[in-house]
PDB file of C-alpha atoms in Angstrom:
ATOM      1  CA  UNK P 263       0.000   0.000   0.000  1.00 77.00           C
ATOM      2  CA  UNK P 264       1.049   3.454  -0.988  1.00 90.00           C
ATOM      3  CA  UNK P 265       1.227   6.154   2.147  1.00 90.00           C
ATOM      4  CA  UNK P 266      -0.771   8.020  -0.453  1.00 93.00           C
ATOM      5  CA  UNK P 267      -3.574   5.339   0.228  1.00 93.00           C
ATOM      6  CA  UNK P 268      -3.101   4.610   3.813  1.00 91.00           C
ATOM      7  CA  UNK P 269      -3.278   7.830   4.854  1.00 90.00           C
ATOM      8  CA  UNK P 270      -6.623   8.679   2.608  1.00 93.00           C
ATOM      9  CA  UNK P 271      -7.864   5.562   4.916  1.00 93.00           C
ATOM     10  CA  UNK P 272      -6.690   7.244   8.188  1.00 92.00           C
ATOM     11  CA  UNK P 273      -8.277  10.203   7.433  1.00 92.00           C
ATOM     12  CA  UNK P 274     -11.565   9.063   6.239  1.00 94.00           C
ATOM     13  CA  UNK P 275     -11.610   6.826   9.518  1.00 94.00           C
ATOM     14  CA  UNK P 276     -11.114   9.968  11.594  1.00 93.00           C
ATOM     15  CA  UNK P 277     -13.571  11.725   9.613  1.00 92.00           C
ATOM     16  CA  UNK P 278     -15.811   8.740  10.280  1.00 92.00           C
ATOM     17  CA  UNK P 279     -15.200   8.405  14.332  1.00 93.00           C
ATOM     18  CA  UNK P 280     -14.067  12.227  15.427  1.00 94.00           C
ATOM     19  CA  UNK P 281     -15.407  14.882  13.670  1.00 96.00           C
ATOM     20  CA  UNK P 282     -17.993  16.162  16.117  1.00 97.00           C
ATOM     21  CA  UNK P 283     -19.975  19.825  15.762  1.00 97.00           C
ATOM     22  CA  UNK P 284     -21.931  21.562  18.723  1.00 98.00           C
ATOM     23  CA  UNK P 285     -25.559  20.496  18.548  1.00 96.00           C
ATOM     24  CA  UNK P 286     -27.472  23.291  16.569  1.00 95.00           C
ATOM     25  CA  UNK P 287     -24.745  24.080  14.168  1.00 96.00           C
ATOM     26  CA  UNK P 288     -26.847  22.282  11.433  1.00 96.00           C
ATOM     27  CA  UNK P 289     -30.256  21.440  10.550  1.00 95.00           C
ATOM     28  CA  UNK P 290     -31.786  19.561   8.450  1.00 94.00           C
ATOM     29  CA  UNK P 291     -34.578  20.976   5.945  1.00 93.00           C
ATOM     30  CA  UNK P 292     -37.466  19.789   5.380  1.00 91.00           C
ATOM     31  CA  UNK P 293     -36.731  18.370   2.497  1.00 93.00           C
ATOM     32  CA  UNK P 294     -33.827  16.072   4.287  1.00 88.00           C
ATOM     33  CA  UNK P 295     -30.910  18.545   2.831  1.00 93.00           C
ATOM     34  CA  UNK P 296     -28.473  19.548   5.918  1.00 94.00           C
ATOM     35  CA  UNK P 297     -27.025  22.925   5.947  1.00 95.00           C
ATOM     36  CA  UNK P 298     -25.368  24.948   8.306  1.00 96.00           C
ATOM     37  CA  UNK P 299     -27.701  27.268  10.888  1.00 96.00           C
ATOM     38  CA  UNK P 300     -27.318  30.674  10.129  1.00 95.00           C
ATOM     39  CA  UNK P 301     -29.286  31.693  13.727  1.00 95.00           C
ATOM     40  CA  UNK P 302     -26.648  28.865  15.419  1.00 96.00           C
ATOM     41  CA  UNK P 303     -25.660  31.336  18.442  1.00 96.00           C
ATOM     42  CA  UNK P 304     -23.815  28.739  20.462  1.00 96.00           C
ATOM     43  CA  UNK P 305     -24.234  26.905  23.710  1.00 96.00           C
ATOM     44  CA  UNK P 306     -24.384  28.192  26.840  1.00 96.00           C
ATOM     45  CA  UNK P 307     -21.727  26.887  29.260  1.00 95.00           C
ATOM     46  CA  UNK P 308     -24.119  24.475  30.940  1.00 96.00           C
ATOM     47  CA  UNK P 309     -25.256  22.984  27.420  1.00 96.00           C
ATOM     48  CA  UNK P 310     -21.511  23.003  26.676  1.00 96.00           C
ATOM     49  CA  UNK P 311     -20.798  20.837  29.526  1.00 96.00           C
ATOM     50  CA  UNK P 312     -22.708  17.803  28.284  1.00 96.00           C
ATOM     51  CA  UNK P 313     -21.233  14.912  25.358  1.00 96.00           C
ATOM     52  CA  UNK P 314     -24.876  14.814  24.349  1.00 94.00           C
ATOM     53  CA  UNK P 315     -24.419  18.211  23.304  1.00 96.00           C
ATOM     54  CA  UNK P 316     -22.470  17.550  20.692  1.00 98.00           C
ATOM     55  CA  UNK P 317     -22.970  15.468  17.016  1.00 96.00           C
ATOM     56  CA  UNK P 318     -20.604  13.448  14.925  1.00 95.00           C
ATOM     57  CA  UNK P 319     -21.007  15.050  11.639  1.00 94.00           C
ATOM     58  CA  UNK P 320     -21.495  12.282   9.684  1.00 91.00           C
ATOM     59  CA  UNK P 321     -24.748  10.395   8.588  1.00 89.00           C
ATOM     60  CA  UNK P 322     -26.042   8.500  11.658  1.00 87.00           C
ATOM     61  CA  UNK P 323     -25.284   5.219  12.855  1.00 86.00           C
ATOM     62  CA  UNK P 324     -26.686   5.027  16.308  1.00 78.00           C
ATOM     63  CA  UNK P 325     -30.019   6.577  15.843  1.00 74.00           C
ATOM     64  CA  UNK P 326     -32.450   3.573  14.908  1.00 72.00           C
ATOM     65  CA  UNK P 327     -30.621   2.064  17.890  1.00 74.00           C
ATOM     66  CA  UNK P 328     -32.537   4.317  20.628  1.00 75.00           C
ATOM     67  CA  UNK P 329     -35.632   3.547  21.922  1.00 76.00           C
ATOM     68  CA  UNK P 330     -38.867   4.814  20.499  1.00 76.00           C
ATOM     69  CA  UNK P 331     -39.735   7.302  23.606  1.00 76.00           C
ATOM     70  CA  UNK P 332     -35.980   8.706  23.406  1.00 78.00           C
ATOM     71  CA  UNK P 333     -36.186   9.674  19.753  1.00 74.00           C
ATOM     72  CA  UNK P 334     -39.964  10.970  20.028  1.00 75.00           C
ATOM     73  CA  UNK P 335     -38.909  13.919  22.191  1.00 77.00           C
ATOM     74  CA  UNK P 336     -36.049  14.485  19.817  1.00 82.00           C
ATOM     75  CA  UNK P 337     -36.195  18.177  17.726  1.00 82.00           C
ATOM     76  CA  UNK P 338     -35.823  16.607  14.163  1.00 85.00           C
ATOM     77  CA  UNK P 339     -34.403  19.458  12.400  1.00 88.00           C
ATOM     78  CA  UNK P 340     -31.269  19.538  14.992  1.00 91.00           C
ATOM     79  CA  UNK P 341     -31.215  16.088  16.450  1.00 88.00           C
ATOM     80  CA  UNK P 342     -30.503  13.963  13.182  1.00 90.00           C
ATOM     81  CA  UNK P 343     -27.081  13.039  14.251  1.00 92.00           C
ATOM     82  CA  UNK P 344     -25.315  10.645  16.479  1.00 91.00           C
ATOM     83  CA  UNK P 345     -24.409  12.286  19.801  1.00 93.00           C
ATOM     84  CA  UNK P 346     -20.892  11.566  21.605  1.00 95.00           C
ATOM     85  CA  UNK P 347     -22.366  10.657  24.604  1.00 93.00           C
ATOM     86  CA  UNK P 348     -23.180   6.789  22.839  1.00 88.00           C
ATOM     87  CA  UNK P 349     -19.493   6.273  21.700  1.00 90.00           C
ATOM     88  CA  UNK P 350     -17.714   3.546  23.335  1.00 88.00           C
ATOM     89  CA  UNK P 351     -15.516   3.089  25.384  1.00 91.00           C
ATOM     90  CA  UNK P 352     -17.276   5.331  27.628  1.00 90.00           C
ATOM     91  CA  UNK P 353     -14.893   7.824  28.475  1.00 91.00           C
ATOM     92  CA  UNK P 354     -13.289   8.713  25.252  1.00 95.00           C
ATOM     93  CA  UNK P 355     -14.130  12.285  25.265  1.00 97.00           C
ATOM     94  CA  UNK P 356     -13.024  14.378  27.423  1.00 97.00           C
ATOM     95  CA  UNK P 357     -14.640  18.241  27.854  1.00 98.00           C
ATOM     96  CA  UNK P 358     -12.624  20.740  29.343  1.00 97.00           C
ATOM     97  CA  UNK P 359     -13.076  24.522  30.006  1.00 96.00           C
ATOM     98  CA  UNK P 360     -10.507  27.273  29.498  1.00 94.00           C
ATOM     99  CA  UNK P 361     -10.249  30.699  30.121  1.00 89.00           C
ATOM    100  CA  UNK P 362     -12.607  30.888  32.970  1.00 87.00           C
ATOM    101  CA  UNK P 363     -15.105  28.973  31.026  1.00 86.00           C
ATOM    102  CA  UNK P 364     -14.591  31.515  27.666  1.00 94.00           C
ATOM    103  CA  UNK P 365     -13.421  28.452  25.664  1.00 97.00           C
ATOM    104  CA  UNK P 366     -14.407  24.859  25.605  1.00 98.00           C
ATOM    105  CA  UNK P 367     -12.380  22.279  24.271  1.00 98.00           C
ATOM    106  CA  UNK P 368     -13.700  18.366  23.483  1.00 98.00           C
ATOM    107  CA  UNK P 369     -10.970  16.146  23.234  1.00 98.00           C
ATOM    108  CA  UNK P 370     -10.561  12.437  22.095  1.00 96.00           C
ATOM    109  CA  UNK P 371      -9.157   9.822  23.403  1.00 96.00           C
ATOM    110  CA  UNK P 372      -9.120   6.998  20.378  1.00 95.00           C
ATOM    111  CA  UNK P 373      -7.311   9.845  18.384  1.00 95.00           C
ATOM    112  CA  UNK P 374      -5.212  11.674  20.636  1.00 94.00           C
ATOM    113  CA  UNK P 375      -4.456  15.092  19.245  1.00 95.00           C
ATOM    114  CA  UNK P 376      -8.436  15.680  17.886  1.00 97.00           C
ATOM    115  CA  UNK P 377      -9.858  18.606  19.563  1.00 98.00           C
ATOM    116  CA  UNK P 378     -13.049  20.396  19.134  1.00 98.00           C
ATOM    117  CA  UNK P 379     -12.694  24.389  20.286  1.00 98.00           C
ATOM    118  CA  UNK P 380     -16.218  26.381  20.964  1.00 98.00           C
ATOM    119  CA  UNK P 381     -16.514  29.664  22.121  1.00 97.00           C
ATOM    120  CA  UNK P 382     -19.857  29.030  24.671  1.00 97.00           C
ATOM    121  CA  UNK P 383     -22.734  31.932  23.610  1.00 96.00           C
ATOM    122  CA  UNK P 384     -21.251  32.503  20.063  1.00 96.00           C
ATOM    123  CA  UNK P 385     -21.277  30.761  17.165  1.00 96.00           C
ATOM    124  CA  UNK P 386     -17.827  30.110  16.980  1.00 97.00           C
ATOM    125  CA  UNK P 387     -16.376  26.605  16.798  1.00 98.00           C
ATOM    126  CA  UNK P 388     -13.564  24.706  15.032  1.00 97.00           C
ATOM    127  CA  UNK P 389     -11.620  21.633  14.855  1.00 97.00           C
ATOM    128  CA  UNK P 390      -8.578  20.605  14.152  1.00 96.00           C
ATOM    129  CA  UNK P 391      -6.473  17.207  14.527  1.00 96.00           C
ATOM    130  CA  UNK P 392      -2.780  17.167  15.247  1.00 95.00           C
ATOM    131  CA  UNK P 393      -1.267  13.984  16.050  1.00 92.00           C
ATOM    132  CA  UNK P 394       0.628  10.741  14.703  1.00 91.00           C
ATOM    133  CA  UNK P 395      -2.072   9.341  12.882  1.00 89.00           C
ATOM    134  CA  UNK P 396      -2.444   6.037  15.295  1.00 91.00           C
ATOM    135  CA  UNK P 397      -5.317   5.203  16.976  1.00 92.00           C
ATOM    136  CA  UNK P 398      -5.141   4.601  20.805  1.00 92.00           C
ATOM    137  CA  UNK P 399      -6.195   1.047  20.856  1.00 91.00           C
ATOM    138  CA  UNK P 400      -5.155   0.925  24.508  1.00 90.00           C
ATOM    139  CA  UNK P 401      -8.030   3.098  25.747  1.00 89.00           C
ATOM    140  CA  UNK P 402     -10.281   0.600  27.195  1.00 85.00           C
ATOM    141  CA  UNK P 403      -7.816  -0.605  29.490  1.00 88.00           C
ATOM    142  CA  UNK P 404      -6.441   2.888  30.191  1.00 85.00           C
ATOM    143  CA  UNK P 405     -10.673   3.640  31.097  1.00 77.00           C
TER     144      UNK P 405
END
């Protein structure tokens, strides 16, 4: 394999398990198109504080899994998307607050060097990955 190809295949597997948005960034239309939320003003620090706060942005996997009741009170123009708070191994997020709370920052575990940054009450938010490209397959017995 070409390092051309394997690391297409790293980054669509990252893409896959770590690209996460803050819930309300996008909605989905009535028509089923997704686009970004032009009145997305950010969560507030408490919101911010939660995994099930924020999405992987990727089509979901995990949604036909919850129960019926679960989904039902579900807003289904911003909840279309897997939260965090369902990835396994529990634990492989971790949220933490800078700044005096000005900053939030959602780290992952699997692939250390992912980090999610949101400004709480804007609508500022980013990502970025900076790491080896190898995925922590210790974690569960680090946990």
């Amino acid at each position: 394999m070409k390092e051309e190809d394997r690391l297409a295949a790293i980054i669509y597997r990252m893409e896959e398990e770590v690209v996460i948005v803050p819930r309300g960034a996008f909605i989905r239309m009535y028509n089923g198109q997704v686009v970004r939320n032009k009145s997305f003003e950010g969560l507030t620090c408490a919101e911010a504080s939660k995994l099930l706060s924020y999405f992987h942005c990727r089509p979901p996997v995990n949604m036909s899994n919850k129960p019926l009741a679960e989904r039902a009170k579900l807003d289904k123009a911003i909840d279309f998307l897997d939260t965090i708070e369902d990835d396994n191994p529990e634990g492989c997020w971790v949220i933490q607050f800078e700044r005096g709370g000005n900053l939030v920052l959602v780290k992952s575990l699997l692939w250390i060097g992912y980090v999610l940054y949101h400004l709480p009450s804007t609508n500022k938010y980013g990502s970025i990955y900076v790491g080896t490209g190898e995925y922590n397959i210790d974690l569960p017995f680090m946990i």
